[in-house]
Structures are given as C-alpha cells and as structure tokens.
Coordinates of C-alpha atoms and ligand atoms in Angstrom, one line a residue:
M1 CA 89.1 73.9 80.2
T2 CA 89.9 77.6 80.9
K3 CA 90.9 78.8 84.2
Q4 CA 87.5 80.6 84.7
Q5 CA 85.9 77.1 84.0
R6 CA 88.3 75.4 86.7
M7 CA 87.1 77.8 89.3
Q8 CA 83.6 77.2 88.6
A9 CA 84.2 73.5 88.8
H10 CA 85.5 74.0 92.3
E11 CA 82.3 75.9 93.1
T12 CA 80.2 72.9 91.9
G13 CA 82.0 70.8 94.2
R14 CA 79.2 70.6 96.8
P15 CA 79.9 71.4 100.3
N16 CA 79.2 68.4 102.3
A17 CA 76.8 70.3 104.6
Q18 CA 74.3 70.1 101.7
I19 CA 74.9 66.5 101.0
D20 CA 74.3 65.8 104.8
A21 CA 71.0 68.0 104.7
R22 CA 69.7 65.7 101.8
F23 CA 70.6 62.6 103.3
A24 CA 68.5 63.7 106.6
A25 CA 65.6 64.6 104.6
D26 CA 65.4 61.3 102.6
V27 CA 65.9 59.2 105.7
L28 CA 63.2 61.0 107.6
Q29 CA 61.0 60.8 104.6
G30 CA 61.8 57.5 103.4
L31 CA 61.2 55.8 106.8
S32 CA 57.9 57.5 106.9
R33 CA 56.5 55.6 103.9
S34 CA 54.3 52.6 103.9
Q35 CA 57.1 50.6 102.1
K36 CA 60.2 52.2 103.9
T37 CA 62.7 53.1 101.0
L38 CA 66.0 54.8 101.2
P39 CA 67.9 56.2 97.9
C40 CA 70.7 53.8 97.3
A41 CA 73.3 56.7 96.9
W42 CA 73.4 57.0 100.6
L43 CA 74.8 53.5 100.7
Y44 CA 78.2 55.1 99.6
D45 CA 79.7 56.7 102.7
L46 CA 83.6 56.1 102.7
R47 CA 83.0 52.6 104.3
G48 CA 80.3 51.8 101.9
S49 CA 82.5 52.7 99.0
E50 CA 85.3 50.5 100.3
L51 CA 82.8 47.6 100.6
F52 CA 81.5 48.3 97.1
V53 CA 85.0 47.8 95.9
E54 CA 85.3 44.6 97.8
I55 CA 81.9 43.4 96.1
T56 CA 83.5 44.1 92.7
G57 CA 86.2 41.5 93.5
L58 CA 83.7 38.7 94.6
E59 CA 83.4 35.6 92.6
E60 CA 79.6 35.8 92.4
Y61 CA 79.8 39.5 91.4
Y62 CA 80.1 39.1 87.5
P63 CA 79.5 42.8 86.1
T64 CA 82.9 44.1 87.0
R65 CA 84.8 41.2 85.5
S66 CA 82.6 41.3 82.4
E67 CA 82.9 45.1 81.9
I68 CA 86.5 45.2 82.4
G69 CA 86.9 42.2 80.0
T70 CA 85.2 44.2 77.3
L71 CA 86.9 47.3 77.8
K72 CA 90.1 45.7 77.6
R73 CA 89.3 44.1 74.3
S74 CA 87.4 46.8 72.8
A75 CA 88.9 50.2 74.2
R76 CA 90.9 51.0 71.0
E77 CA 87.8 50.5 68.8
I78 CA 85.8 52.6 71.3
A79 CA 88.4 55.4 71.5
R80 CA 88.6 55.5 67.5
Q81 CA 84.9 56.4 67.6
I82 CA 85.3 59.0 70.4
G83 CA 88.2 60.7 68.6
A84 CA 91.0 62.9 70.0
H85 CA 90.9 65.7 72.8
A86 CA 87.8 64.3 74.5
T87 CA 86.9 65.5 78.0
V88 CA 85.9 62.4 79.9
V89 CA 83.0 63.0 82.3
E90 CA 82.5 59.9 84.6
F91 CA 79.3 59.6 86.5
G92 CA 79.6 57.8 89.7
S93 CA 83.4 57.3 89.3
G94 CA 83.9 55.6 92.8
S95 CA 87.4 53.9 92.7
S96 CA 88.0 55.1 89.1
H97 CA 89.4 51.4 88.5
K98 CA 88.0 51.1 84.9
T99 CA 88.8 54.8 83.9
P100 CA 92.6 54.0 83.0
L101 CA 91.3 51.6 80.4
L102 CA 89.6 54.4 78.5
L103 CA 92.2 57.1 79.1
E104 CA 94.9 55.0 78.0
A105 CA 93.2 54.1 74.6
L106 CA 92.1 57.6 73.9
E107 CA 94.1 60.1 71.8
A108 CA 95.2 63.1 73.9
P109 CA 92.3 63.4 76.4
A110 CA 91.5 67.0 77.4
A111 CA 90.6 66.3 80.8
Y112 CA 88.8 64.0 83.4
V113 CA 85.8 65.1 85.2
P114 CA 84.9 62.3 87.9
I115 CA 81.6 62.9 89.5
D116 CA 80.7 61.2 92.9
I117 CA 78.4 61.7 95.8
S118 CA 81.0 59.9 98.0
A119 CA 83.5 62.9 98.7
E120 CA 86.3 61.5 100.6
F121 CA 86.5 58.4 98.6
L122 CA 86.4 60.4 95.4
Y123 CA 89.5 62.3 96.4
E124 CA 91.3 59.2 97.8
S125 CA 90.6 57.3 94.5
L126 CA 92.2 60.1 92.3
K127 CA 95.6 59.8 93.8
P128 CA 96.7 56.7 92.1
L129 CA 94.9 58.0 88.8
Q130 CA 96.7 61.4 89.0
A131 CA 100.1 59.5 89.5
R132 CA 99.3 57.4 86.3
F133 CA 98.5 60.3 84.2
P134 CA 100.5 63.1 85.5
A135 CA 99.9 65.5 82.5
L136 CA 96.0 65.1 82.5
H137 CA 94.0 67.8 83.9
V138 CA 91.6 66.2 86.7
E139 CA 88.5 68.1 87.7
P140 CA 86.6 66.2 90.5
V141 CA 83.1 67.3 91.3
V142 CA 81.1 66.3 94.3
A143 CA 77.6 66.3 93.3
D144 CA 74.4 64.2 93.0
F145 CA 73.9 63.4 89.4
S146 CA 70.2 62.5 89.9
K147 CA 69.7 66.2 90.8
A148 CA 68.6 68.8 88.0
E149 CA 70.4 71.5 90.0
D150 CA 73.7 69.7 90.1
M151 CA 73.6 68.6 86.4
R152 CA 72.9 72.3 85.4
K153 CA 76.2 73.4 87.3
L154 CA 78.1 70.6 85.4
R155 CA 76.9 72.0 82.0
K156 CA 78.3 75.4 83.0
L157 CA 81.8 73.9 83.5
L158 CA 82.1 71.6 80.6
P159 CA 83.4 72.9 77.2
A160 CA 80.6 73.3 74.7
D161 CA 82.5 72.0 71.7
G162 CA 80.8 68.5 71.5
R163 CA 83.8 66.7 72.6
N164 CA 82.5 65.7 75.8
V165 CA 82.2 62.0 76.4
G166 CA 80.3 60.7 79.4
F167 CA 81.4 57.4 81.0
F168 CA 79.0 55.6 83.2
P169 CA 80.1 52.1 84.0
G170 CA 79.1 49.6 86.5
S171 CA 75.5 49.2 85.4
T172 CA 74.8 52.1 87.8
I173 CA 72.1 53.2 85.2
G174 CA 70.2 50.3 86.6
N175 CA 69.9 51.9 90.1
F176 CA 67.3 54.3 88.5
T177 CA 63.7 53.5 87.8
P178 CA 63.2 53.6 84.0
P179 CA 61.4 57.1 84.2
E180 CA 64.4 58.3 86.4
A181 CA 67.0 56.9 84.1
T182 CA 65.2 58.8 81.0
L183 CA 65.4 61.9 83.0
F184 CA 69.1 61.4 84.0
L185 CA 70.1 60.7 80.4
R186 CA 68.2 63.7 79.3
Q187 CA 69.9 66.0 81.8
A188 CA 73.3 64.4 81.2
G189 CA 72.8 65.2 77.5
D190 CA 71.9 68.8 78.4
A191 CA 75.1 68.9 80.4
L192 CA 77.5 67.2 77.9
G193 CA 75.9 68.9 74.8
Q194 CA 74.6 68.0 71.4
G195 CA 76.9 65.6 69.6
S196 CA 78.5 64.4 72.7
L197 CA 78.9 60.7 73.4
M198 CA 78.1 58.4 76.5
L199 CA 79.9 55.2 77.0
I200 CA 77.6 53.3 79.5
G201 CA 77.6 49.7 81.1
V202 CA 74.4 47.9 80.9
D203 CA 73.4 44.6 82.7
S204 CA 70.8 42.4 80.6
T205 CA 71.1 39.5 82.8
T206 CA 67.6 38.0 84.0
D207 CA 68.5 34.5 85.4
P208 CA 67.8 34.7 89.1
E209 CA 70.2 31.8 89.9
I210 CA 73.0 34.2 88.7
L211 CA 71.5 37.5 90.0
V212 CA 70.5 36.8 93.5
P213 CA 74.0 35.4 94.5
A214 CA 75.6 38.5 92.9
Y215 CA 73.6 40.6 95.2
D216 CA 73.8 38.3 98.4
D217 CA 77.3 36.5 98.2
A218 CA 78.5 33.8 100.3
R219 CA 81.0 36.0 102.3
K220 CA 78.2 38.5 103.2
V221 CA 80.2 41.5 101.9
T222 CA 77.0 42.7 100.1
A223 CA 75.1 42.3 103.4
A224 CA 77.6 44.3 105.2
F225 CA 77.4 46.9 102.5
N226 CA 73.6 47.2 102.8
L227 CA 73.8 47.2 106.8
N228 CA 76.3 49.9 106.8
L229 CA 73.6 52.0 105.7
L230 CA 72.2 51.7 109.2
V231 CA 75.6 52.3 110.9
R232 CA 75.7 55.6 108.8
I233 CA 72.3 56.6 109.9
N234 CA 73.2 55.9 113.5
R235 CA 76.6 57.8 113.3
E236 CA 75.4 60.9 111.2
L237 CA 71.6 61.2 112.2
S238 CA 71.7 60.3 115.9
G239 CA 69.9 56.8 115.0
N240 CA 69.5 53.8 117.2
F241 CA 69.2 51.0 114.7
R242 CA 70.4 47.6 116.2
L243 CA 72.2 45.7 113.3
G244 CA 71.4 42.4 114.8
D245 CA 67.8 42.9 114.3
F246 CA 68.0 43.5 110.6
R247 CA 69.0 41.0 107.9
H248 CA 70.1 41.9 104.3
E249 CA 67.9 40.2 101.5
A250 CA 68.3 40.3 97.7
R251 CA 65.1 39.5 95.7
F252 CA 64.6 39.3 92.0
N253 CA 61.5 41.0 90.9
P254 CA 60.6 39.5 87.5
E255 CA 57.6 41.9 86.7
Q256 CA 59.9 44.9 87.0
S257 CA 63.1 43.1 85.8
R258 CA 65.0 44.2 88.7
V259 CA 66.9 43.2 91.7
E260 CA 65.8 44.5 94.7
M261 CA 68.0 44.9 98.1
H262 CA 66.1 45.1 101.4
L263 CA 67.1 45.4 105.1
V264 CA 64.4 43.2 106.9
S265 CA 63.4 43.8 110.4
L266 CA 63.7 40.4 112.4
I267 CA 61.3 41.7 115.2
D268 CA 58.7 44.1 116.0
Q269 CA 60.7 47.2 117.1
D270 CA 60.8 51.1 117.4
V271 CA 63.8 52.8 115.9
W272 CA 64.6 56.4 116.7
V273 CA 66.4 58.7 114.1
Q274 CA 66.9 62.5 114.9
G275 CA 64.3 62.3 117.6
S276 CA 61.7 60.8 115.3
R277 CA 60.2 57.5 116.0
F278 CA 59.8 54.8 113.2
Q279 CA 57.9 51.5 113.8
F280 CA 58.7 48.2 112.2
K281 CA 56.9 44.9 112.4
A282 CA 58.8 41.6 112.2
G283 CA 59.5 41.1 108.4
E284 CA 58.9 44.5 107.2
S285 CA 61.8 46.0 105.0
I286 CA 63.6 49.1 104.1
H287 CA 63.9 49.0 100.4
T288 CA 67.6 50.2 99.8
E289 CA 68.5 49.4 96.1
N290 CA 67.0 48.5 92.8
S291 CA 69.3 47.2 90.0
Y292 CA 67.2 47.0 86.8
K293 CA 68.3 44.8 84.0
Y294 CA 67.4 45.9 80.4
G295 CA 66.8 43.9 77.3
E296 CA 68.3 45.4 74.1
Q297 CA 65.1 46.8 72.7
K298 CA 64.0 48.2 76.2
F299 CA 67.4 50.0 76.4
A300 CA 67.3 51.5 73.0
Q301 CA 63.8 52.9 73.7
L302 CA 65.0 54.3 76.9
C303 CA 67.9 56.1 75.1
A304 CA 65.8 57.2 72.2
A305 CA 63.1 58.7 74.7
A306 CA 65.9 60.6 76.3
G307 CA 67.3 62.0 73.0
W308 CA 70.5 59.6 72.5
Q309 CA 71.1 57.0 69.6
E310 CA 73.0 54.0 70.3
I311 CA 76.1 54.0 67.8
G312 CA 78.0 51.0 69.1
K313 CA 77.7 47.9 71.5
W314 CA 80.4 45.5 72.7
M315 CA 79.7 42.3 74.9
E316 CA 82.1 40.0 76.8
A317 CA 83.2 37.2 74.5
G318 CA 81.9 34.3 76.4
G319 CA 83.4 32.6 79.7
E320 CA 81.8 35.2 82.1
R321 CA 78.3 34.5 83.6
G322 CA 75.6 37.1 82.9
N323 CA 74.8 39.2 80.0
F324 CA 76.6 42.6 80.3
G325 CA 77.2 45.0 77.5
V326 CA 79.1 48.3 77.0
H327 CA 77.2 50.7 74.8
L328 CA 78.4 53.9 73.1
L329 CA 75.5 56.5 72.5
R330 CA 75.3 59.8 70.9
C331 CA 73.4 62.8 72.0
G332 CA 71.0 64.1 69.3
A333 CA 69.4 62.7 66.2
A334 CA 71.1 60.3 64.0
A335 CA 73.9 61.6 61.8
Ligands
LIG1 C1 77.6 50.8 91.4 S1 78.8 52.0 92.1 C2 79.9 52.1 90.5 C3 81.3 52.5 90.9 C4 82.1 52.6 89.5 N1 81.9 53.4 88.4 C5 82.2 51.1 88.9 O1 81.9 51.0 87.8 O2 82.8 50.1 89.6 C6 78.0 53.7 91.9 C7 78.9 54.7 92.2 O3 78.3 56.0 92.0 C8 78.2 56.8 93.1 N2 76.7 57.4 93.2 C9 75.6 56.7 93.4 N3 74.6 57.3 93.4 C10 75.1 58.5 93.0 C11 74.4 59.9 92.8 N4 73.1 60.2 92.8 N5 75.2 60.9 92.3 C12 76.4 60.9 92.3 N6 77.0 59.7 92.5 C13 76.4 58.6 92.9 C14 78.5 56.1 94.2 O4 79.0 56.7 95.2 C15 79.4 54.8 93.6 O5 80.7 55.4 93.6

C-alpha cells in the first residue's frame, strides 16, 4: 500500500458520529414497524462484542470450533491457492481470533485490512495481532460493510492488482437476507477487484435441536448479548427499556431456513426513545438477528448471482456437531 493509500484508509475510518446517527435512525424506524426490527450490526457495541467472544467459547456454539478446526487443518492448502503477497481484507473482524491461522499460512502477506462497525473493540483486538505480526502492515477501517458508500471508499484504498483476498468468517454472511447477501458479495467484488478471492465461513446446519441451543445457551450469555442492545439504546439514545420486562428468544424458521433472535415483551408497555413513544403488547417482539443457513446448492447460486465462483470448499472432519464449511471464491467468470 502506498503512503497516499494509507492516508485515504484513515479517512475511510468513519467518525463515530456518523455511526451514531445511523444507529438513531435505524432504532426510531425499526421500532415504528408493525414487526419491530433492529439491524443486528447494532448488537456490537464494546460490551456486545465482548459478549460475542464469550458466546464463541460456549459448548452449544459449534460454528467457531468447527471453523477454527477446518482452518487449522486446511490453512496451508488454502494459502497455496491464494498465493504470495495477498492483502487480506477481513469483513467483521471482531476479535480477529481466526486471522492468525490464515496470516501464518500465507506467503509474505502484503497487508491486513480489518473492517468492523465496532470501533473501540476493533482497535483493542488489533493489539495482540500487531504484537504477533510486527512486520505486517495493518490498516483498520471502521465502516459498515452493508453500505454501498462505505464499500466504495474501501475500493479506493485497496491495491488494484488482483491480489486482494476477502476473509469473511463466522457465518456473518448468514446475518444478511439472501438478496442482501447477494448485494454484499457484489459490492465486495467491486471493492476487492476482478480475480480477487474470498474465504468465507458458511453454516449449512438445519437441525433445530442443534441450532436453537446454539443461539439460546444454558448460561444465558446469548440472552445477555441480545438484551445488551436495549442497554445500548437506553445509554446512547435516552431510552427507558426495563430489561426485566423483555426476554430473549431464539426461533428456527424452517420456511426461511434461518434462526431468528427476538426480544419479547413480557407485558403491555410503552417505551420512550429520544422522546418518541413505542407501544408493546405482551408477547410482541423486536426481531434483532437472522442467521440464514445455506444448503450447498443455494450458496453456490447466491455466489454465481453476485459474480463469484466457488473454487474450493473445506468441512470439519467429524467430531463437531453442525455442518459448517469454509468456501474459497474467485471474483469473475471461471478461469
Ligand atoms: C458474527 S461476528 C463475527 C466475528 C468474527 N469475524 C468471528 O468469526 O468470530 C460479526 C462481526 O461483524 C461485525 N459487524 C456486524 N455487522 C457489521 C456491519 N454491517 N459492518 C461492519 N461490521 C459489522 C460485528 O461488529 C462483529 O465483529
């Protein structure tokens, strides 16, 4: 990356004020809908990000163990396909816990560009990574990867030599609806460039007996993660949600092949946010997250519709519950 590109990278780092304005708009609009809905990106303030890390260590939460197992086993083979001097662009980097598995296997990676909406957590998480890879150029970007505007800025700061590799682990792609996922992949392809690659974690598990506990664990860490969104609204948007009047619920929706997280009102109540009143009936919910589960064919169709070809796929070799895969995609028509 040139010096000028590095300066542009810092400009792309979104001032928190803009993120805050989007948060307020999403909350006021989302709570006004007949099915109250909040985008799951807002679950990740500093506390939410810490709670998510705790979730990834839970017995019931198979995706992280499964994906790490696959990456450990297959990183060398994946790295061979990626080649030398790649710029690794991680979408939703969070704790960056999985990143060293890829960086260590790659031959002379050129740079690491972690992108996350959770600014404070992003910068904190990079300290151990930078200590482990002192020679690596690291360029953090605070941005919303679901926004075309943010992805266009990302495009400007990345090298245009086809050596960019997107890294999108954690089955975060499942948080988008299928049309949103197609749009994301298309915009990521525009940002990374033709010929670039993308390593992506995809959950294909469809057994509700495995899925529901993974999103509603016995220790109630996922419940705390979900309810923390109300704490965030109270703190940042002058809300008056009473946490004891809501409960966390995880539902499997077989028609949509997705797990849904909801916050269910236990009573009839009014809640105020930034001076606006929102009415809840007992049993009414705020839909806070989707986690879509893709069969092999469905995922391949999604990629093709967005201009990506699957060129490799690795699965956990038994022992772990669920059905989690790591897929390598190439942007553009088949070579
Ligand atoms: C499911 S977690 C995955 C974290 C990590 N990559 C992993 O595999 O464990 C999703 C991550 O993406 C970030 N995130 C969610 N929505 C985002 C968005 N629209 N733009 C940027 N980051 C987002 C969250 O802050 C969080 O760190």
